[in-house]
Coordinates of C-alpha atoms in Angstrom, one line a residue:
M19 CA 97.7 -44.3 -59.8
E20 CA 95.9 -40.9 -59.6
K21 CA 96.6 -38.9 -62.7
F22 CA 98.1 -35.4 -62.4
R23 CA 95.5 -32.7 -63.5
L24 CA 95.6 -29.0 -63.8
I25 CA 92.7 -27.5 -61.8
S26 CA 91.3 -25.5 -64.6
T27 CA 92.4 -25.2 -68.3
F28 CA 91.8 -23.3 -71.4
F29 CA 93.3 -23.4 -74.9
I30 CA 94.9 -20.7 -77.0
S31 CA 96.5 -20.6 -80.4
F32 CA 100.3 -20.6 -80.7
D33 CA 100.5 -20.9 -84.5
L34 CA 102.6 -17.8 -84.9
L35 CA 105.5 -19.2 -83.0
F36 CA 105.2 -23.0 -83.5
S37 CA 104.3 -25.4 -86.2
G38 CA 101.9 -28.0 -84.9
C39 CA 101.7 -26.9 -81.2
S40 CA 98.8 -26.4 -78.8
V41 CA 98.9 -24.7 -75.4
E42 CA 97.1 -25.6 -72.3
A43 CA 97.3 -23.1 -69.4
N44 CA 96.3 -23.2 -65.7
T45 CA 94.2 -20.4 -64.2
T46 CA 95.8 -18.2 -61.6
Q47 CA 95.0 -19.2 -58.0
S48 CA 95.3 -17.2 -54.8
G49 CA 98.9 -16.9 -53.8
Q50 CA 100.2 -18.1 -57.1
V51 CA 103.2 -16.3 -58.5
I52 CA 104.5 -18.7 -61.1
K53 CA 102.3 -19.4 -64.1
T54 CA 102.6 -22.7 -66.0
E55 CA 101.2 -23.4 -69.4
K56 CA 101.5 -26.8 -71.2
Q57 CA 102.5 -26.7 -74.9
T58 CA 102.6 -29.7 -77.1
V59 CA 105.2 -30.0 -80.0
T60 CA 103.7 -32.3 -82.6
F61 CA 105.1 -34.6 -85.3
S62 CA 103.6 -36.7 -88.0
N63 CA 104.3 -39.7 -85.8
T64 CA 102.1 -39.0 -82.7
N65 CA 104.3 -41.1 -80.5
A66 CA 107.0 -38.5 -81.0
N67 CA 105.0 -35.6 -79.7
F68 CA 106.3 -34.0 -76.5
T69 CA 105.0 -31.4 -74.0
M70 CA 106.8 -28.4 -72.7
I71 CA 105.9 -26.3 -69.7
D72 CA 106.0 -22.6 -70.2
I73 CA 107.1 -20.8 -66.9
S74 CA 106.2 -17.1 -66.5
F75 CA 105.0 -14.9 -63.6
T76 CA 101.5 -13.6 -62.7
D77 CA 102.5 -10.4 -60.9
G78 CA 104.3 -8.5 -63.7
R79 CA 107.8 -9.4 -62.7
T80 CA 110.3 -10.0 -65.5
S81 CA 112.4 -12.5 -63.5
D82 CA 112.4 -14.4 -60.2
S83 CA 115.3 -15.1 -57.9
I84 CA 116.6 -18.4 -56.6
I85 CA 119.4 -19.4 -54.2
L86 CA 121.3 -22.1 -56.1
G87 CA 122.8 -24.7 -53.9
E88 CA 120.6 -23.8 -50.9
D89 CA 121.1 -25.9 -47.8
L90 CA 124.3 -27.4 -49.1
L91 CA 127.7 -26.7 -47.5
E92 CA 128.9 -25.3 -50.8
V93 CA 128.6 -21.5 -50.9
P94 CA 125.1 -20.7 -52.1
Y95 CA 124.6 -18.4 -55.0
T96 CA 121.6 -16.1 -55.6
T97 CA 120.7 -15.5 -59.2
N98 CA 117.6 -14.5 -61.3
V99 CA 115.8 -16.6 -63.8
K100 CA 113.7 -15.1 -66.7
P101 CA 110.6 -16.8 -68.1
F102 CA 111.5 -20.0 -70.1
R103 CA 110.1 -23.3 -71.4
L104 CA 111.3 -26.7 -70.4
A105 CA 110.1 -30.2 -71.5
M106 CA 107.7 -31.9 -69.1
Y107 CA 109.5 -35.2 -69.5
E108 CA 113.0 -36.3 -70.3
T109 CA 113.4 -36.5 -74.1
S110 CA 112.1 -39.8 -75.3
Y111 CA 113.8 -42.0 -77.9
N112 CA 110.6 -41.7 -80.0
T113 CA 111.1 -37.9 -80.2
W114 CA 114.9 -38.2 -80.7
Y115 CA 114.5 -40.7 -83.5
E116 CA 111.9 -38.6 -85.4
V117 CA 114.3 -35.6 -85.5
L118 CA 117.4 -37.8 -86.1
K119 CA 115.9 -39.2 -89.3
W120 CA 114.9 -35.7 -90.5
S121 CA 118.4 -34.4 -89.7
E122 CA 120.1 -37.1 -91.7
N123 CA 118.2 -35.9 -94.8
N124 CA 118.8 -32.2 -94.2
G125 CA 122.6 -31.8 -94.0
Y126 CA 123.1 -32.8 -90.4
T127 CA 125.7 -35.2 -89.0
I128 CA 124.9 -36.5 -85.5
A129 CA 127.8 -38.8 -84.4
N130 CA 126.0 -40.9 -81.8
K131 CA 122.5 -42.2 -82.7
G132 CA 121.2 -42.8 -79.1
V133 CA 119.7 -45.9 -77.6
E134 CA 116.3 -46.6 -76.2
G135 CA 117.1 -47.2 -72.5
V136 CA 119.7 -49.1 -70.5
F137 CA 119.5 -51.9 -67.9
G138 CA 122.1 -53.7 -65.7
D139 CA 124.7 -52.7 -63.2
V140 CA 127.8 -50.5 -63.6
E141 CA 130.1 -51.8 -66.4
K142 CA 127.5 -54.4 -67.2
E143 CA 124.9 -52.2 -68.7
N144 CA 122.9 -53.5 -71.7
N145 CA 121.2 -51.3 -74.2
M146 CA 117.5 -51.9 -74.7
S147 CA 118.0 -51.1 -78.4
E148 CA 120.8 -50.8 -80.9
P149 CA 122.0 -47.3 -81.6
G150 CA 119.7 -45.5 -84.1
E151 CA 117.3 -48.5 -84.2
K152 CA 113.6 -47.8 -84.9
P153 CA 111.7 -47.3 -81.6
K154 CA 110.1 -50.3 -80.0
L155 CA 108.8 -48.5 -76.9
V156 CA 107.0 -45.2 -76.1
E157 CA 108.4 -42.6 -73.7
M158 CA 111.6 -44.4 -72.9
P159 CA 114.3 -41.7 -72.4
V160 CA 117.0 -41.6 -75.0
C161 CA 120.6 -41.9 -73.7
R162 CA 124.2 -42.7 -74.8
L163 CA 124.5 -39.1 -76.1
T164 CA 127.3 -36.6 -75.9
W165 CA 126.7 -32.9 -75.2
R166 CA 127.6 -32.2 -78.8
D167 CA 125.0 -34.6 -80.1
V168 CA 122.2 -33.0 -78.0
M169 CA 123.2 -29.5 -79.0
V170 CA 123.2 -30.3 -82.8
W171 CA 120.0 -32.2 -82.4
C172 CA 118.3 -29.2 -80.9
N173 CA 119.4 -27.2 -83.9
A174 CA 117.9 -29.8 -86.2
L175 CA 114.6 -29.7 -84.3
S176 CA 114.6 -25.9 -84.5
E177 CA 115.0 -26.0 -88.3
M178 CA 112.5 -28.8 -88.6
K179 CA 110.0 -26.6 -86.9
G180 CA 110.9 -23.4 -88.8
L181 CA 112.5 -21.7 -85.8
E182 CA 115.9 -20.0 -85.3
P183 CA 118.7 -22.4 -84.3
V184 CA 120.5 -21.4 -81.1
Y185 CA 124.0 -22.8 -81.7
C186 CA 126.0 -21.4 -84.6
T187 CA 129.4 -21.5 -86.2
D188 CA 129.6 -17.7 -86.8
K189 CA 129.1 -14.6 -84.6
D190 CA 126.3 -13.3 -86.9
F191 CA 124.3 -16.4 -86.3
K192 CA 123.9 -17.1 -90.0
T193 CA 125.2 -20.7 -90.0
P194 CA 123.7 -23.3 -87.6
L195 CA 126.1 -25.9 -86.1
R196 CA 125.1 -29.1 -87.9
D197 CA 127.9 -31.6 -87.1
S198 CA 128.4 -33.1 -83.7
T199 CA 131.6 -34.9 -84.7
G200 CA 134.6 -34.2 -82.3
V201 CA 137.6 -35.7 -80.6
A202 CA 137.4 -38.4 -77.9
F203 CA 136.1 -37.3 -74.5
N204 CA 139.6 -37.8 -72.9
D205 CA 141.6 -36.0 -75.6
L206 CA 141.6 -32.7 -73.6
K207 CA 144.3 -31.0 -75.6
N208 CA 142.4 -31.3 -78.9
Y209 CA 138.9 -30.2 -78.1
A210 CA 137.5 -28.0 -80.8
I211 CA 137.3 -24.9 -78.5
E212 CA 137.9 -22.0 -80.9
P213 CA 134.9 -19.7 -81.1
G214 CA 132.3 -21.3 -83.4
E215 CA 133.7 -24.8 -83.2
V216 CA 131.6 -27.7 -81.9
D217 CA 132.9 -27.4 -78.3
N218 CA 132.5 -23.7 -78.1
P219 CA 129.7 -22.6 -80.4
Y220 CA 128.3 -19.1 -80.8
V221 CA 125.1 -18.9 -78.8
N222 CA 122.2 -16.8 -80.1
T223 CA 120.5 -16.0 -76.8
N224 CA 117.6 -14.3 -78.5
A225 CA 116.7 -17.2 -80.8
N226 CA 113.3 -18.8 -80.5
G227 CA 114.6 -22.3 -81.3
F228 CA 115.2 -25.3 -79.0
R229 CA 118.2 -25.6 -76.8
L230 CA 119.7 -27.1 -73.6
P231 CA 118.6 -25.6 -70.3
Y232 CA 121.0 -23.6 -68.3
V233 CA 121.8 -25.0 -64.8
K234 CA 119.9 -22.2 -63.1
E235 CA 116.8 -22.9 -65.2
W236 CA 117.0 -26.6 -64.5
E237 CA 117.3 -26.1 -60.8
Y238 CA 114.5 -23.5 -60.8
A239 CA 112.2 -26.0 -62.5
A240 CA 113.3 -28.7 -60.0
R241 CA 112.8 -26.7 -56.8
K242 CA 110.2 -24.0 -57.2
R243 CA 106.6 -24.0 -56.0
L244 CA 103.8 -22.1 -57.6
D245 CA 104.0 -19.4 -54.9
A246 CA 107.7 -18.9 -55.9
T247 CA 109.1 -20.4 -52.7
A248 CA 111.5 -23.3 -53.2
I249 CA 112.2 -26.6 -51.6
S250 CA 115.6 -27.3 -50.2
G251 CA 118.4 -28.1 -52.6
R252 CA 119.0 -31.2 -50.5
N253 CA 115.7 -32.7 -51.5
V254 CA 114.7 -34.7 -54.6
S255 CA 112.5 -32.7 -56.9
G256 CA 108.9 -32.6 -55.7
D257 CA 109.6 -34.0 -52.2
E258 CA 108.4 -31.8 -49.3
T259 CA 109.3 -34.2 -46.5
G260 CA 113.0 -33.7 -46.2
S261 CA 116.6 -34.2 -47.3
A262 CA 117.5 -37.0 -49.7
I263 CA 120.5 -37.8 -47.6
E264 CA 121.2 -37.9 -43.9
T265 CA 122.9 -35.0 -42.1
T266 CA 126.7 -35.6 -42.4
A267 CA 129.2 -35.5 -39.6
T268 CA 130.7 -32.4 -41.1
E269 CA 127.3 -30.7 -41.2
L270 CA 126.6 -31.6 -37.6
M271 CA 130.0 -30.2 -36.5
N272 CA 129.0 -27.0 -38.2
G273 CA 125.6 -26.8 -36.5
F274 CA 123.4 -28.1 -39.2
S275 CA 120.7 -30.8 -38.9
F276 CA 118.2 -31.9 -41.6
T277 CA 115.1 -34.1 -41.5
L278 CA 115.5 -37.1 -43.7
S279 CA 112.9 -37.6 -46.4
S280 CA 110.2 -40.2 -45.9
K281 CA 108.9 -40.0 -49.5
Q282 CA 111.8 -39.6 -51.9
N283 CA 111.2 -42.8 -53.7
E284 CA 107.8 -41.6 -54.7
Y285 CA 109.5 -39.0 -57.0
C286 CA 112.7 -40.6 -58.0
W287 CA 114.2 -43.7 -59.7
Q288 CA 117.6 -44.3 -58.1
R289 CA 120.0 -47.1 -57.2
Q290 CA 117.9 -48.4 -54.3
N291 CA 114.6 -48.8 -56.2
S292 CA 115.3 -48.8 -59.9
A293 CA 115.3 -52.7 -60.0
S294 CA 111.6 -52.6 -59.1
D295 CA 108.9 -53.0 -61.7
G296 CA 107.5 -49.8 -63.0
P297 CA 103.8 -49.2 -62.9
S298 CA 101.5 -51.0 -65.3
E299 CA 100.3 -47.5 -66.3
T300 CA 102.5 -44.4 -66.1
Y301 CA 101.3 -40.9 -66.3
T302 CA 101.7 -41.2 -70.1
G303 CA 99.6 -44.3 -70.2
Q304 CA 102.4 -46.8 -70.8
D305 CA 103.2 -50.2 -69.2
D306 CA 106.6 -50.0 -67.5
T307 CA 106.7 -53.5 -66.1
N308 CA 109.8 -55.7 -66.9
K309 CA 107.5 -58.2 -68.6
E310 CA 106.1 -55.7 -71.0
L311 CA 109.4 -54.1 -71.9
S312 CA 111.0 -57.5 -72.4
T313 CA 108.2 -58.5 -74.7
K314 CA 108.5 -55.3 -76.8
T315 CA 112.3 -55.2 -77.0
G316 CA 113.0 -58.9 -77.3
K317 CA 115.5 -58.7 -74.4
S318 CA 115.4 -60.2 -71.0
I319 CA 115.2 -57.0 -69.0
S320 CA 116.0 -57.3 -65.3
G321 CA 118.0 -55.6 -62.5
R322 CA 118.5 -51.9 -62.2
R323 CA 117.2 -50.1 -65.3
M324 CA 116.0 -46.9 -66.8
H325 CA 112.2 -46.5 -66.6
L326 CA 109.6 -45.0 -68.9
S327 CA 108.9 -41.3 -68.2
G328 CA 106.1 -40.6 -65.9
G329 CA 106.3 -43.6 -63.6
K330 CA 106.8 -41.4 -60.5
L331 CA 105.0 -38.3 -59.1
P332 CA 105.4 -34.9 -60.8
N333 CA 107.0 -32.0 -58.9
H334 CA 105.4 -28.8 -57.9
L335 CA 105.5 -27.2 -61.4
G336 CA 104.4 -30.4 -63.2
F337 CA 107.8 -31.8 -64.3
F338 CA 108.5 -35.5 -64.1
D339 CA 111.8 -37.3 -63.3
M340 CA 113.8 -34.2 -62.5
S341 CA 115.5 -36.4 -60.0
G342 CA 116.8 -39.8 -60.9
N343 CA 116.3 -42.0 -64.0
V344 CA 118.5 -40.3 -66.6
P345 CA 121.3 -37.8 -66.0
E346 CA 120.4 -34.6 -68.0
W347 CA 122.8 -32.4 -69.9
C348 CA 122.8 -28.7 -69.2
F349 CA 124.5 -26.1 -71.4
D350 CA 126.8 -24.6 -68.7
Y351 CA 130.4 -25.7 -68.0
D352 CA 130.5 -27.8 -64.9
V353 CA 131.8 -25.2 -62.4
T354 CA 130.8 -24.4 -58.8
Y355 CA 127.9 -22.0 -58.3
G356 CA 129.3 -18.5 -58.6
S357 CA 132.7 -19.6 -59.6
V358 CA 135.2 -17.0 -61.0
Y359 CA 136.2 -19.7 -63.6
K360 CA 134.2 -19.6 -66.8
F361 CA 135.5 -22.8 -68.4
S362 CA 135.9 -26.5 -67.5
T363 CA 136.7 -29.8 -69.1
A364 CA 133.2 -30.9 -68.2
R365 CA 129.7 -29.7 -69.0
G366 CA 126.9 -29.6 -66.4
L367 CA 124.8 -32.6 -65.6
R368 CA 121.8 -32.6 -63.3
G369 CA 119.2 -34.9 -61.8
G370 CA 121.1 -38.1 -60.9
D371 CA 120.2 -41.4 -62.4
Y372 CA 118.8 -44.9 -61.9
L373 CA 122.2 -46.5 -61.3
N374 CA 123.9 -44.3 -58.6
E375 CA 123.1 -43.4 -55.0
I376 CA 120.4 -40.8 -54.3
V377 CA 123.0 -38.2 -53.2
G378 CA 123.4 -37.4 -56.9
S379 CA 119.6 -36.9 -57.4
R380 CA 119.3 -33.9 -55.1
C381 CA 118.0 -30.8 -56.8
S382 CA 121.3 -29.1 -56.2
G383 CA 123.5 -32.1 -56.6
Y384 CA 126.5 -31.9 -58.9
K385 CA 127.2 -34.7 -61.3
G386 CA 130.2 -33.7 -63.3
G387 CA 131.2 -35.5 -66.5
A388 CA 133.6 -35.1 -69.4
L389 CA 132.9 -32.3 -71.8
V390 CA 131.3 -34.7 -74.2
G391 CA 131.0 -37.8 -72.0
L392 CA 128.9 -40.5 -73.7
A393 CA 126.3 -41.8 -71.4
F394 CA 123.6 -39.3 -70.8
G395 CA 120.2 -37.9 -71.8
F396 CA 118.5 -34.5 -71.7
R397 CA 115.3 -32.5 -71.7
V398 CA 114.6 -29.7 -74.2
A399 CA 114.5 -26.0 -73.2
Q400 CA 113.5 -22.8 -75.1
N401 CA 113.3 -19.1 -74.6
H402 CA 109.9 -17.7 -73.5

């Protein structure tokens, strides 16, 4: 597999903002509007290190517009996105575990400990590890997490790195939210939704700590090219060749017709290909074959499964697995683009997954879930 490389790189110090981070930036090219810099967040356990991509603009603009839901029958919604950072890969269990152990010794309570990947069909899924077990693999996305768990974990990571936590129990942002315990996902009447409670935290939008991405940031990272144009919301992330799904009868009746993708599986693990062996060397240098994973986990791994990060091609901005593999939590409530409603009984999920049809892996595809549904993973975001 040909490795993804930036055309030209240089290194700068970022010690004023991060503890144990380095930054790698690409030089500006003709026609380039979006600037991407790679920043590594480091831990004592090097397998836990992760890379973020810093998105900014080369022409002095303070934000960039995107049409959310573009080319879907849903009403499209134009919005602006400011510079931000987003993890290059879905959060690995290695990274999750390192912060989890720190949090347990520093006043945090994270209700669900996460697992190191899942395999098998619907209602027959098997965990590749026991919850909270010491990692056996490298770069397998963490899953089996509620939105609450992820939010509190982000606060722990922020404090661990000496940064300001984003999610707080008070409006003055003095007390970080440190407990993800809450009612069952289907106990709608008893969610902790008073301001500052676990299901409705105060959000310090100016904090420099780690957080969940907003839906508009996630879709921006999934669809934008370096020249600030965007691929269709119907496509899987990175795929230029066409729509992830065929034009529907309703769309034809309304005068729409879309070319079907010829390369979607080069970018996306989804129901039709996730039972295939992964590559013997991913972009992170890991062996993603069933044989290797079975040997390391001690389980007979077969059938549809999650895959190690970096087994498919990166998208235009250098992000991997934005479509497919693991559904990713976003911070927003799961409401329609531009909705007048501000609240929902579900939080936003994006990206689709290894077990469901590719329709859910479209860049603009909705995948609603319970407010705290226990099944999903995430990638880390941060203010610029």
